[in-house]
PDB file of C-alpha atoms in Angstrom:
ATOM      1  CA  MET U   1      41.752  93.558  52.853  1.00 41.00           C
ATOM      2  CA  GLY U   2      38.216  94.014  54.127  1.00 49.00           C
ATOM      3  CA  ARG U   3      37.228  97.413  55.489  1.00 61.00           C
ATOM      4  CA  PHE U   4      35.906  95.931  58.749  1.00 63.00           C
ATOM      5  CA  ALA U   5      39.147  94.022  59.344  1.00 63.00           C
ATOM      6  CA  ASP U   6      41.276  97.055  58.465  1.00 62.00           C
ATOM      7  CA  ASN U   7      39.545  99.219  61.068  1.00 71.00           C
ATOM      8  CA  TYR U   8      38.878  96.620  63.754  1.00 69.00           C
ATOM      9  CA  ASP U   9      41.998  97.029  65.894  1.00 65.00           C
ATOM     10  CA  ASN U  10      41.805 100.828  65.892  1.00 65.00           C
ATOM     11  CA  CYS U  11      38.133 100.770  66.879  1.00 71.00           C
ATOM     12  CA  MET U  12      38.682  98.169  69.592  1.00 69.00           C
ATOM     13  CA  ARG U  13      41.885  99.588  71.112  1.00 73.00           C
ATOM     14  CA  PRO U  14      40.199 101.729  73.833  1.00 72.00           C
ATOM     15  CA  LEU U  15      37.865  98.865  74.786  1.00 73.00           C
ATOM     16  CA  GLU U  16      40.752  96.399  74.839  1.00 78.00           C
ATOM     17  CA  ARG U  17      42.759  98.558  77.231  1.00 81.00           C
ATOM     18  CA  ARG U  18      39.823  99.333  79.504  1.00 80.00           C
ATOM     19  CA  PHE U  19      37.860  96.082  79.535  1.00 81.00           C
ATOM     20  CA  PHE U  20      39.091  93.106  77.535  1.00 87.00           C
ATOM     21  CA  GLU U  21      42.867  92.715  77.820  1.00 89.00           C
ATOM     22  CA  ALA U  22      42.972  91.895  81.545  1.00 91.00           C
ATOM     23  CA  ARG U  23      40.171  89.386  81.105  1.00 93.00           C
ATOM     24  CA  ARG U  24      41.944  87.734  78.173  1.00 93.00           C
ATOM     25  CA  GLN U  25      45.063  87.474  80.341  1.00 94.00           C
ATOM     26  CA  ARG U  26      43.042  85.587  82.977  1.00 94.00           C
ATOM     27  CA  LEU U  27      41.112  83.317  80.628  1.00 95.00           C
ATOM     28  CA  ILE U  28      43.392  82.305  77.749  1.00 96.00           C
ATOM     29  CA  PRO U  29      46.182  80.696  79.841  1.00 96.00           C
ATOM     30  CA  ARG U  30      43.571  78.175  81.040  1.00 96.00           C
ATOM     31  CA  ALA U  31      43.641  76.607  77.560  1.00 97.00           C
ATOM     32  CA  VAL U  32      45.507  73.282  77.487  1.00 96.00           C
ATOM     33  CA  GLY U  33      46.396  70.558  75.006  1.00 96.00           C
ATOM     34  CA  ASP U  34      45.166  70.794  71.424  1.00 97.00           C
ATOM     35  CA  VAL U  35      43.278  74.089  71.224  1.00 98.00           C
ATOM     36  CA  LEU U  36      40.746  75.481  68.756  1.00 98.00           C
ATOM     37  CA  GLU U  37      40.067  79.211  68.754  1.00 98.00           C
ATOM     38  CA  ILE U  38      36.879  80.095  66.885  1.00 98.00           C
ATOM     39  CA  GLY U  39      36.383  83.545  65.388  1.00 94.00           C
ATOM     40  CA  GLY U  40      39.822  84.675  66.517  1.00 94.00           C
ATOM     41  CA  GLY U  41      39.579  87.911  64.556  1.00 92.00           C
ATOM     42  CA  THR U  42      42.821  89.869  64.418  1.00 92.00           C
ATOM     43  CA  GLY U  43      44.557  87.721  67.039  1.00 93.00           C
ATOM     44  CA  ALA U  44      44.108  89.596  70.325  1.00 94.00           C
ATOM     45  CA  ASN U  45      44.352  86.324  72.290  1.00 96.00           C
ATOM     46  CA  LEU U  46      47.564  85.072  70.690  1.00 96.00           C
ATOM     47  CA  PRO U  47      50.050  86.619  73.167  1.00 94.00           C
ATOM     48  CA  PHE U  48      48.316  84.979  76.139  1.00 95.00           C
ATOM     49  CA  TYR U  49      48.458  81.288  75.228  1.00 96.00           C
ATOM     50  CA  GLY U  50      50.681  79.228  77.493  1.00 91.00           C
ATOM     51  CA  ALA U  51      52.086  75.755  77.019  1.00 83.00           C
ATOM     52  CA  VAL U  52      49.449  74.379  74.651  1.00 94.00           C
ATOM     53  CA  THR U  53      50.277  71.472  72.354  1.00 94.00           C
ATOM     54  CA  SER U  54      48.856  73.113  69.226  1.00 95.00           C
ATOM     55  CA  LEU U  55      46.505  75.917  68.246  1.00 97.00           C
ATOM     56  CA  VAL U  56      44.111  75.971  65.310  1.00 98.00           C
ATOM     57  CA  PHE U  57      42.950  79.556  64.814  1.00 97.00           C
ATOM     58  CA  THR U  58      39.805  80.048  62.726  1.00 97.00           C
ATOM     59  CA  ASP U  59      37.877  83.011  61.415  1.00 96.00           C
ATOM     60  CA  PRO U  60      35.380  83.306  58.545  1.00 94.00           C
ATOM     61  CA  ASP U  61      37.066  86.502  57.291  1.00 92.00           C
ATOM     62  CA  PRO U  62      40.337  85.924  55.380  1.00 93.00           C
ATOM     63  CA  ALA U  63      41.345  89.555  55.984  1.00 92.00           C
ATOM     64  CA  MET U  64      41.126  88.983  59.746  1.00 91.00           C
ATOM     65  CA  LEU U  65      43.236  85.835  59.410  1.00 95.00           C
ATOM     66  CA  TRP U  66      45.891  87.715  57.448  1.00 94.00           C
ATOM     67  CA  ILE U  67      46.156  90.368  60.181  1.00 93.00           C
ATOM     68  CA  ALA U  68      46.201  87.742  62.950  1.00 94.00           C
ATOM     69  CA  ALA U  69      49.079  85.886  61.288  1.00 94.00           C
ATOM     70  CA  THR U  70      51.212  89.047  61.650  1.00 92.00           C
ATOM     71  CA  LYS U  71      50.540  89.483  65.389  1.00 90.00           C
ATOM     72  CA  PRO U  72      53.138  88.691  68.059  1.00 89.00           C
ATOM     73  CA  ARG U  73      52.768  85.374  69.838  1.00 91.00           C
ATOM     74  CA  PRO U  74      54.922  83.113  71.996  1.00 90.00           C
ATOM     75  CA  PRO U  75      57.750  81.686  69.860  1.00 88.00           C
ATOM     76  CA  GLN U  76      56.948  78.097  70.841  1.00 88.00           C
ATOM     77  CA  LEU U  77      53.273  78.426  69.857  1.00 90.00           C
ATOM     78  CA  ALA U  78      52.475  76.373  66.751  1.00 89.00           C
ATOM     79  CA  VAL U  79      49.470  77.979  65.027  1.00 95.00           C
ATOM     80  CA  THR U  80      47.456  76.846  62.019  1.00 97.00           C
ATOM     81  CA  PHE U  81      45.319  79.640  60.543  1.00 97.00           C
ATOM     82  CA  LEU U  82      42.147  78.431  58.829  1.00 97.00           C
ATOM     83  CA  GLU U  83      39.098  80.070  57.289  1.00 97.00           C
ATOM     84  CA  ALA U  84      35.982  78.523  58.855  1.00 97.00           C
ATOM     85  CA  THR U  85      32.613  79.448  60.316  1.00 95.00           C
ATOM     86  CA  ALA U  86      31.571  78.562  63.853  1.00 96.00           C
ATOM     87  CA  GLU U  87      28.468  76.759  62.610  1.00 96.00           C
ATOM     88  CA  ALA U  88      30.360  74.341  60.316  1.00 95.00           C
ATOM     89  CA  LEU U  89      33.727  73.446  61.830  1.00 97.00           C
ATOM     90  CA  PRO U  90      35.794  71.303  59.435  1.00 97.00           C
ATOM     91  CA  PHE U  91      37.124  68.911  62.082  1.00 98.00           C
ATOM     92  CA  PRO U  92      36.248  65.386  63.200  1.00 97.00           C
ATOM     93  CA  ALA U  93      34.438  64.859  66.466  1.00 97.00           C
ATOM     94  CA  ALA U  94      36.563  64.910  69.628  1.00 96.00           C
ATOM     95  CA  SER U  95      39.506  66.745  68.022  1.00 97.00           C
ATOM     96  CA  PHE U  96      40.352  69.301  70.722  1.00 97.00           C
ATOM     97  CA  ASP U  97      41.053  69.523  74.443  1.00 97.00           C
ATOM     98  CA  THR U  98      40.032  73.189  74.634  1.00 97.00           C
ATOM     99  CA  VAL U  99      37.821  75.436  72.520  1.00 98.00           C
ATOM    100  CA  VAL U 100      38.073  79.220  72.942  1.00 98.00           C
ATOM    101  CA  THR U 101      35.710  82.003  71.884  1.00 97.00           C
ATOM    102  CA  THR U 102      36.117  85.660  72.792  1.00 95.00           C
ATOM    103  CA  LEU U 103      33.532  88.195  71.631  1.00 91.00           C
ATOM    104  CA  VAL U 104      32.326  85.748  68.982  1.00 93.00           C
ATOM    105  CA  LEU U 105      28.977  84.249  69.950  1.00 92.00           C
ATOM    106  CA  CYS U 106      27.363  87.686  69.828  1.00 89.00           C
ATOM    107  CA  SER U 107      27.811  87.778  66.065  1.00 87.00           C
ATOM    108  CA  VAL U 108      27.422  84.241  64.730  1.00 91.00           C
ATOM    109  CA  ARG U 109      24.197  83.764  62.765  1.00 91.00           C
ATOM    110  CA  HIS U 110      23.131  80.594  64.573  1.00 93.00           C
ATOM    111  CA  PRO U 111      24.589  80.460  68.108  1.00 93.00           C
ATOM    112  CA  GLY U 112      22.873  77.175  68.973  1.00 93.00           C
ATOM    113  CA  GLN U 113      24.428  75.501  65.960  1.00 95.00           C
ATOM    114  CA  ALA U 114      27.832  76.980  66.788  1.00 96.00           C
ATOM    115  CA  LEU U 115      27.626  75.686  70.354  1.00 96.00           C
ATOM    116  CA  ALA U 116      26.602  72.236  69.105  1.00 96.00           C
ATOM    117  CA  GLU U 117      29.702  72.250  66.892  1.00 97.00           C
ATOM    118  CA  ILE U 118      31.887  73.284  69.837  1.00 97.00           C
ATOM    119  CA  ARG U 119      30.487  70.418  71.889  1.00 96.00           C
ATOM    120  CA  ARG U 120      31.025  68.005  68.981  1.00 97.00           C
ATOM    121  CA  VAL U 121      34.711  68.826  68.458  1.00 97.00           C
ATOM    122  CA  LEU U 122      35.620  68.765  72.161  1.00 97.00           C
ATOM    123  CA  ARG U 123      37.168  65.608  73.535  1.00 95.00           C
ATOM    124  CA  PRO U 124      35.604  63.959  76.606  1.00 93.00           C
ATOM    125  CA  GLY U 125      36.583  66.053  79.599  1.00 91.00           C
ATOM    126  CA  GLY U 126      37.566  68.974  77.367  1.00 95.00           C
ATOM    127  CA  ARG U 127      36.863  72.549  78.333  1.00 96.00           C
ATOM    128  CA  PHE U 128      35.143  75.448  76.621  1.00 97.00           C
ATOM    129  CA  LEU U 129      36.507  78.901  77.497  1.00 97.00           C
ATOM    130  CA  ALA U 130      34.483  81.975  76.559  1.00 96.00           C
ATOM    131  CA  LEU U 131      34.718  85.721  77.083  1.00 95.00           C
ATOM    132  CA  GLU U 132      31.446  87.126  75.784  1.00 91.00           C
ATOM    133  CA  HIS U 133      29.211  90.108  76.399  1.00 86.00           C
ATOM    134  CA  ILE U 134      25.686  89.221  77.448  1.00 85.00           C
ATOM    135  CA  ARG U 135      22.356  90.955  77.855  1.00 83.00           C
ATOM    136  CA  PRO U 136      22.408  92.708  81.238  1.00 82.00           C
ATOM    137  CA  ARG U 137      19.534  92.704  83.688  1.00 86.00           C
ATOM    138  CA  GLY U 138      17.085  95.518  84.304  1.00 85.00           C
ATOM    139  CA  TRP U 139      16.866  98.705  82.278  1.00 83.00           C
ATOM    140  CA  LEU U 140      20.292  98.073  80.713  1.00 79.00           C
ATOM    141  CA  GLY U 141      18.856  94.956  79.124  1.00 73.00           C
ATOM    142  CA  TYR U 142      16.077  96.968  77.506  1.00 75.00           C
ATOM    143  CA  LEU U 143      18.670  99.464  76.296  1.00 81.00           C
ATOM    144  CA  ALA U 144      20.668  96.591  74.784  1.00 74.00           C
ATOM    145  CA  ASP U 145      17.497  95.382  73.042  1.00 69.00           C
ATOM    146  CA  ALA U 146      16.888  98.848  71.602  1.00 81.00           C
ATOM    147  CA  LEU U 147      20.479  99.331  70.397  1.00 67.00           C
ATOM    148  CA  THR U 148      20.973  95.868  68.893  1.00 71.00           C
ATOM    149  CA  PRO U 149      19.488  96.605  65.425  1.00 72.00           C
ATOM    150  CA  LEU U 150      21.935  99.494  64.959  1.00 78.00           C
ATOM    151  CA  GLN U 151      24.836  97.539  66.473  1.00 77.00           C
ATOM    152  CA  LYS U 152      24.227  94.644  64.078  1.00 73.00           C
ATOM    153  CA  ARG U 153      24.649  96.985  61.116  1.00 78.00           C
ATOM    154  CA  LEU U 154      27.720  98.759  62.500  1.00 71.00           C
ATOM    155  CA  ALA U 155      29.605  95.770  63.899  1.00 71.00           C
ATOM    156  CA  ALA U 156      29.259  92.806  61.525  1.00 71.00           C
ATOM    157  CA  GLY U 157      26.141  91.301  63.088  1.00 70.00           C
ATOM    158  CA  CYS U 158      27.004  91.843  66.769  1.00 79.00           C
ATOM    159  CA  HIS U 159      23.985  91.435  69.068  1.00 79.00           C
ATOM    160  CA  LEU U 160      24.164  93.345  72.354  1.00 76.00           C
ATOM    161  CA  ASN U 161      21.318  91.324  73.837  1.00 76.00           C
ATOM    162  CA  ARG U 162      22.270  87.675  73.447  1.00 82.00           C
ATOM    163  CA  GLN U 163      22.024  85.586  76.607  1.00 85.00           C
ATOM    164  CA  THR U 164      25.053  83.512  75.776  1.00 89.00           C
ATOM    165  CA  HIS U 165      25.550  82.025  79.246  1.00 85.00           C
ATOM    166  CA  ARG U 166      21.983  80.637  79.035  1.00 88.00           C
ATOM    167  CA  ASP U 167      22.609  79.367  75.492  1.00 91.00           C
ATOM    168  CA  ILE U 168      25.770  77.561  76.655  1.00 93.00           C
ATOM    169  CA  ARG U 169      23.788  75.661  79.297  1.00 92.00           C
ATOM    170  CA  GLN U 170      21.003  74.842  76.836  1.00 92.00           C
ATOM    171  CA  ALA U 171      23.589  73.451  74.404  1.00 92.00           C
ATOM    172  CA  GLY U 172      24.581  70.746  76.885  1.00 92.00           C
ATOM    173  CA  PHE U 173      27.407  72.333  78.873  1.00 95.00           C
ATOM    174  CA  SER U 174      27.889  72.680  82.606  1.00 93.00           C
ATOM    175  CA  ILE U 175      29.417  76.007  83.577  1.00 93.00           C
ATOM    176  CA  HIS U 176      32.118  75.417  86.188  1.00 91.00           C
ATOM    177  CA  ARG U 177      33.212  79.034  86.468  1.00 92.00           C
ATOM    178  CA  GLU U 178      31.394  82.199  85.502  1.00 91.00           C
ATOM    179  CA  GLN U 179      32.656  85.646  86.405  1.00 89.00           C
ATOM    180  CA  LEU U 180      30.503  88.642  85.519  1.00 84.00           C
ATOM    181  CA  SER U 181      31.859  92.191  85.402  1.00 86.00           C
ATOM    182  CA  VAL U 182      31.228  95.639  83.906  1.00 82.00           C
ATOM    183  CA  LEU U 183      27.595  95.953  85.072  1.00 77.00           C
ATOM    184  CA  ASP U 184      27.188  92.191  84.528  1.00 83.00           C
ATOM    185  CA  ILE U 185      27.678  92.661  80.770  1.00 82.00           C
ATOM    186  CA  LEU U 186      30.981  90.793  80.379  1.00 86.00           C
ATOM    187  CA  ALA U 187      31.040  87.083  81.211  1.00 89.00           C
ATOM    188  CA  GLU U 188      34.173  84.955  81.601  1.00 93.00           C
ATOM    189  CA  ILE U 189      33.002  81.370  81.337  1.00 94.00           C
ATOM    190  CA  GLU U 190      34.673  77.988  81.758  1.00 95.00           C
ATOM    191  CA  ALA U 191      32.410  75.076  80.832  1.00 95.00           C
ATOM    192  CA  VAL U 192      32.553  71.355  80.154  1.00 93.00           C
ATOM    193  CA  SER U 193      30.225  69.170  78.144  1.00 85.00           C
ATOM    194  CA  ASP U 194      27.432  67.683  80.236  1.00 70.00           C
ATOM    195  CA  GLU U 195      27.752  63.999  79.382  1.00 65.00           C
ATOM    196  CA  ASN U 196      24.346  63.236  80.890  1.00 41.00           C
ATOM    197  CA  ARG U 197      22.425  65.261  78.310  1.00 44.00           C
TER     198      ARG U 197
END
C-alpha cells in the first residue's frame, strides 16, 4: 500500500479524537438518499451514516480505498468503493441526493472544478455536506499562509489557507448552515445548489 495511506490513521488519531470525530457524528447523519462521498480516505465517516439508500465512496488513492473497505460500518449500509478524483466524477448529472466531503477540498488540485462536479452530480434539491478546515481570520490566517508550502509537501497537497466556504458560494451553492469552531478554522457546512445562478 502507499506510505501516506499506511500512516494516515496513526497520524490523524489525536486530531480525530480532539476535533473531528464529534463533528463527523453531527454532520454525516444528515446525509439522505443516494449518497456520494468524495475523497473518503480511510473511511472515518463510515460508522456515522444513517438510513441512506446507497453510498458510493470514492478516493483517488487505491490504498486508501483498500483500508476504508476494512473499516466497520452499519451492517445495512450498502457501499460501492470506487477510485475517482473530485475534479472528474464518473457519474451522470443528477445522480445523488447528498454529496459529502470531509477534509478533502483543502487538497484537491482544482477546488472550483471539484465543486462544479459536485453541483453537477447533485439532484435538484440535493444537499452538499462538508467538514473542511478554512483559512482563519487575523494573524492566524497569515500563519496559515506561511505554513501552507510545508503542509502541502507533508500532507499530500493540503492547503491550510483555502477559503472553502467562499469557494462553495462562488460555485453556485447557498449555504443553509455553517458552524465554525476551533478558532474559526473548522467549518461544518450544509449547502444546496442555487438554482438561480
